[in-house]
mmCIF file of C-alpha atoms in Angstrom:
data_model
loop_
_atom_site.group_PDB
_atom_site.id
_atom_site.type_symbol
_atom_site.label_atom_id
_atom_site.label_comp_id
_atom_site.label_asym_id
_atom_site.label_seq_id
_atom_site.Cartn_x
_atom_site.Cartn_y
_atom_site.Cartn_z
ATOM 1 C CA UNK A 1 76.909 80.420 4.763
ATOM 2 C CA UNK A 2 74.766 77.166 3.712
ATOM 3 C CA UNK A 3 72.351 75.224 5.829
ATOM 4 C CA UNK A 4 72.866 71.385 4.566
ATOM 5 C CA UNK A 5 69.233 69.560 4.328
ATOM 6 C CA UNK A 6 70.709 65.975 5.373
ATOM 7 C CA UNK A 7 69.644 62.841 2.906
ATOM 8 C CA UNK A 8 69.357 63.204 -0.653
ATOM 9 C CA UNK A 9 66.529 62.055 -2.573
ATOM 10 C CA UNK A 10 65.878 59.124 -5.100
ATOM 11 C CA UNK A 11 62.131 58.243 -6.231
ATOM 12 C CA UNK A 12 60.223 56.389 -9.091
ATOM 13 C CA UNK A 13 56.724 56.786 -9.399
ATOM 14 C CA UNK A 14 53.825 56.001 -11.499
ATOM 15 C CA UNK A 15 51.008 57.645 -11.104
ATOM 16 C CA UNK A 16 47.599 59.420 -12.601
ATOM 17 C CA UNK A 17 47.573 62.166 -10.187
ATOM 18 C CA UNK A 18 50.874 62.807 -8.201
ATOM 19 C CA UNK A 19 53.762 62.109 -5.345
ATOM 20 C CA UNK A 20 55.686 63.636 -3.029
ATOM 21 C CA UNK A 21 58.264 62.864 -0.978
ATOM 22 C CA UNK A 22 59.479 65.433 2.403
ATOM 23 C CA UNK A 23 62.026 66.643 4.520
ATOM 24 C CA UNK A 24 62.296 66.696 7.149
ATOM 25 C CA UNK A 25 64.679 69.646 9.517
ATOM 26 C CA UNK A 26 65.467 68.403 12.720
ATOM 27 C CA UNK A 27 64.409 65.356 13.850
ATOM 28 C CA UNK A 28 60.876 65.282 15.807
ATOM 29 C CA UNK A 29 59.705 68.287 13.349
ATOM 30 C CA UNK A 30 60.692 71.202 15.140
ATOM 31 C CA UNK A 31 61.256 74.540 13.394
ATOM 32 C CA UNK A 32 64.321 75.270 12.689
ATOM 33 C CA UNK A 33 64.275 79.762 12.290
ATOM 34 C CA UNK A 34 66.143 80.674 8.469
ATOM 35 C CA UNK A 35 65.637 83.361 8.256
ATOM 36 C CA UNK A 36 69.253 84.431 7.652
ATOM 37 C CA UNK A 37 69.313 82.509 3.751
ATOM 38 C CA UNK A 38 68.231 84.210 0.982
ATOM 39 C CA UNK A 39 68.124 81.087 -1.558
ATOM 40 C CA UNK A 40 67.611 77.284 -0.924
ATOM 41 C CA UNK A 41 69.770 75.533 -3.704
ATOM 42 C CA UNK A 42 69.934 71.812 -5.234
ATOM 43 C CA UNK A 43 71.869 69.514 -7.554
ATOM 44 C CA UNK A 44 68.577 67.498 -9.548
ATOM 45 C CA UNK A 45 68.075 65.617 -12.275
ATOM 46 C CA UNK A 46 64.200 63.697 -13.113
ATOM 47 C CA UNK A 47 61.473 64.011 -15.728
ATOM 48 C CA UNK A 48 58.749 67.061 -15.545
ATOM 49 C CA UNK A 49 58.659 70.019 -12.825
ATOM 50 C CA UNK A 50 58.725 69.809 -9.452
ATOM 51 C CA UNK A 51 56.964 72.040 -6.871
ATOM 52 C CA UNK A 52 58.996 72.822 -3.748
ATOM 53 C CA UNK A 53 57.039 73.938 -1.093
ATOM 54 C CA UNK A 54 58.335 75.229 2.246
ATOM 55 C CA UNK A 55 56.284 74.225 5.057
ATOM 56 C CA UNK A 56 56.191 76.934 8.423
ATOM 57 C CA UNK A 57 54.642 76.191 11.376
ATOM 58 C CA UNK A 58 53.004 78.992 12.188
ATOM 59 C CA UNK A 59 50.495 78.935 9.012
ATOM 60 C CA UNK A 60 47.726 75.710 8.710
ATOM 61 C CA UNK A 61 46.697 76.316 5.390
ATOM 62 C CA UNK A 62 48.161 74.246 3.393
ATOM 63 C CA UNK A 63 47.486 76.735 -0.056
ATOM 64 C CA UNK A 64 48.979 80.315 2.124
ATOM 65 C CA UNK A 65 52.601 76.862 1.991
ATOM 66 C CA UNK A 66 55.201 79.658 -0.105
ATOM 67 C CA UNK A 67 55.720 76.993 -2.719
ATOM 68 C CA UNK A 68 58.047 77.540 -6.597
ATOM 69 C CA UNK A 69 58.639 74.960 -9.388
ATOM 70 C CA UNK A 70 61.405 74.012 -11.065
ATOM 71 C CA UNK A 71 62.160 71.894 -14.629
ATOM 72 C CA UNK A 72 64.026 68.993 -14.338
ATOM 73 C CA UNK A 73 65.871 67.697 -17.350
ATOM 74 C CA UNK A 74 67.527 64.153 -17.842
ATOM 75 C CA UNK A 75 70.763 65.813 -17.247
ATOM 76 C CA UNK A 76 71.795 66.899 -13.113
ATOM 77 C CA UNK A 77 71.896 71.039 -13.136
ATOM 78 C CA UNK A 78 72.206 72.769 -10.166
ATOM 79 C CA UNK A 79 69.931 75.610 -8.258
ATOM 80 C CA UNK A 80 69.867 78.734 -6.598
ATOM 81 C CA UNK A 81 66.793 79.370 -6.692
ATOM 82 C CA UNK A 82 65.898 83.243 -4.292
ATOM 83 C CA UNK A 83 63.039 82.793 -1.361
ATOM 84 C CA UNK A 84 61.948 85.779 -3.463
ATOM 85 C CA UNK A 85 61.105 82.745 -6.247
ATOM 86 C CA UNK A 86 58.067 81.274 -3.524
ATOM 87 C CA UNK A 87 54.917 82.083 -3.286
ATOM 88 C CA UNK A 88 51.586 82.092 -1.605
ATOM 89 C CA UNK A 89 48.220 82.360 -1.303
ATOM 90 C CA UNK A 90 49.043 85.128 1.267
ATOM 91 C CA UNK A 91 51.418 87.085 -0.735
ATOM 92 C CA UNK A 92 53.258 88.504 1.893
ATOM 93 C CA UNK A 93 56.981 88.185 0.924
ATOM 94 C CA UNK A 94 58.691 84.469 2.311
ATOM 95 C CA UNK A 95 60.789 85.093 6.155
ATOM 96 C CA UNK A 96 61.979 81.196 6.948
ATOM 97 C CA UNK A 97 61.428 81.893 10.298
ATOM 98 C CA UNK A 98 59.709 78.297 11.493
ATOM 99 C CA UNK A 99 60.766 76.640 8.445
ATOM 100 C CA UNK A 100 59.503 72.492 9.828
ATOM 101 C CA UNK A 101 60.118 70.227 6.471
ATOM 102 C CA UNK A 102 60.721 70.835 2.712
ATOM 103 C CA UNK A 103 58.160 68.867 0.765
ATOM 104 C CA UNK A 104 59.000 67.901 -3.493
ATOM 105 C CA UNK A 105 55.560 66.859 -5.518
ATOM 106 C CA UNK A 106 55.582 66.005 -8.734
ATOM 107 C CA UNK A 107 52.126 65.535 -10.220
ATOM 108 C CA UNK A 108 50.359 64.072 -13.793
ATOM 109 C CA UNK A 109 49.584 66.911 -15.586
ATOM 110 C CA UNK A 110 46.476 64.682 -17.667
ATOM 111 C CA UNK A 111 45.841 62.643 -15.142
ATOM 112 C CA UNK A 112 46.326 59.654 -17.506
ATOM 113 C CA UNK A 113 49.190 57.325 -16.302
ATOM 114 C CA UNK A 114 52.871 58.606 -15.914
ATOM 115 C CA UNK A 115 56.095 57.569 -14.779
ATOM 116 C CA UNK A 116 57.377 60.198 -12.892
ATOM 117 C CA UNK A 117 60.860 60.035 -11.409
ATOM 118 C CA UNK A 118 63.152 63.031 -8.741
ATOM 119 C CA UNK A 119 66.799 62.433 -7.956
ATOM 120 C CA UNK A 120 67.648 65.134 -5.655
ATOM 121 C CA UNK A 121 71.262 66.217 -4.089
ATOM 122 C CA UNK A 122 72.438 68.557 -1.356
ATOM 123 C CA UNK A 123 70.133 70.138 -1.133
ATOM 124 C CA UNK A 124 71.287 72.768 1.431
ATOM 125 C CA UNK A 125 70.059 76.643 1.681
ATOM 126 C CA UNK A 126 71.727 80.195 1.293
ATOM 127 C CA UNK A 127 72.698 83.179 1.498
ATOM 128 C CA UNK A 128 73.758 83.532 -1.772
ATOM 129 C CA UNK A 129 69.862 85.479 -3.429
ATOM 130 C CA UNK A 130 71.206 85.281 -8.047
ATOM 131 C CA UNK A 131 68.609 82.374 -9.256
ATOM 132 C CA UNK A 132 70.617 80.398 -11.558
ATOM 133 C CA UNK A 133 71.669 77.141 -13.767
ATOM 134 C CA UNK A 134 74.966 76.576 -13.909
ATOM 135 C CA UNK A 135 74.372 73.719 -16.536
ATOM 136 C CA UNK A 136 72.283 73.632 -19.209
ATOM 137 C CA UNK A 137 71.419 71.998 -22.752
ATOM 138 C CA UNK A 138 72.953 73.617 -25.582
ATOM 139 C CA UNK A 139 69.716 73.339 -27.826
ATOM 140 C CA UNK A 140 69.383 76.612 -29.650
ATOM 141 C CA UNK A 141 66.912 78.932 -28.398
ATOM 142 C CA UNK A 142 64.514 82.139 -29.842
ATOM 143 C CA UNK A 143 63.716 85.209 -28.456
ATOM 144 C CA UNK A 144 62.469 87.663 -31.249
ATOM 145 C CA UNK A 145 61.605 91.366 -30.849
ATOM 146 C CA UNK A 146 59.048 93.069 -33.289
ATOM 147 C CA UNK A 147 59.582 95.592 -34.178
ATOM 148 C CA UNK A 148 63.533 95.433 -33.625
ATOM 149 C CA UNK A 149 65.362 98.060 -32.977
ATOM 150 C CA UNK A 150 62.399 98.821 -30.887
ATOM 151 C CA UNK A 151 61.404 102.949 -29.869
ATOM 152 C CA UNK A 152 58.425 102.865 -27.313
ATOM 153 C CA UNK A 153 57.593 99.264 -27.348
ATOM 154 C CA UNK A 154 57.533 95.901 -29.009
ATOM 155 C CA UNK A 155 56.357 92.765 -28.493
ATOM 156 C CA UNK A 156 58.920 89.454 -27.815
ATOM 157 C CA UNK A 157 58.346 86.658 -28.305
ATOM 158 C CA UNK A 158 59.787 83.138 -27.463
ATOM 159 C CA UNK A 159 58.943 78.980 -27.064
ATOM 160 C CA UNK A 160 59.201 76.755 -25.250
ATOM 161 C CA UNK A 161 60.001 73.044 -24.473
ATOM 162 C CA UNK A 162 57.440 72.700 -21.217
ATOM 163 C CA UNK A 163 54.865 74.497 -19.592
ATOM 164 C CA UNK A 164 55.775 75.998 -16.672
ATOM 165 C CA UNK A 165 55.144 79.359 -15.824
ATOM 166 C CA UNK A 166 57.292 82.036 -15.532
ATOM 167 C CA UNK A 167 58.527 85.817 -15.318
ATOM 168 C CA UNK A 168 60.125 86.963 -18.434
ATOM 169 C CA UNK A 169 62.192 90.868 -16.969
ATOM 170 C CA UNK A 170 64.224 93.054 -19.184
ATOM 171 C CA UNK A 171 67.239 95.156 -18.289
#
């Protein structure tokens, strides 16, 4: 039920712009059909936010490739990222019928010289479609809803240690 991506990635760099590492899925950069899979899995740690880009052979414009981000920490975490978390300027659902490479990018957010680290292990595609992080930190997180209890509407407030895009879902 999984398609492994060979070789782990460990990279440290000091940059004022960005650095990237890529994993080709075949030795000669041939497109691979992974449309039977629904999630991207990896074990990772590092500093800051990493952007993950799926490079499809059928897309020539870099901005139209499908991308998502995850926040890395000092400790290894297991990530399961559903394909629905990847977005593109095309505004269409991701279908991995011709993926060539995966690109992992880290950026110096403010343009100053910064040292970044990524350590990626057990990279693979899976058939699981639930977003999860198996290892969580023990920090207390606060989320408030005002008014609580609510009737027709409420304001929800929370804070994060890092700046990132997110989707907030209430059940």
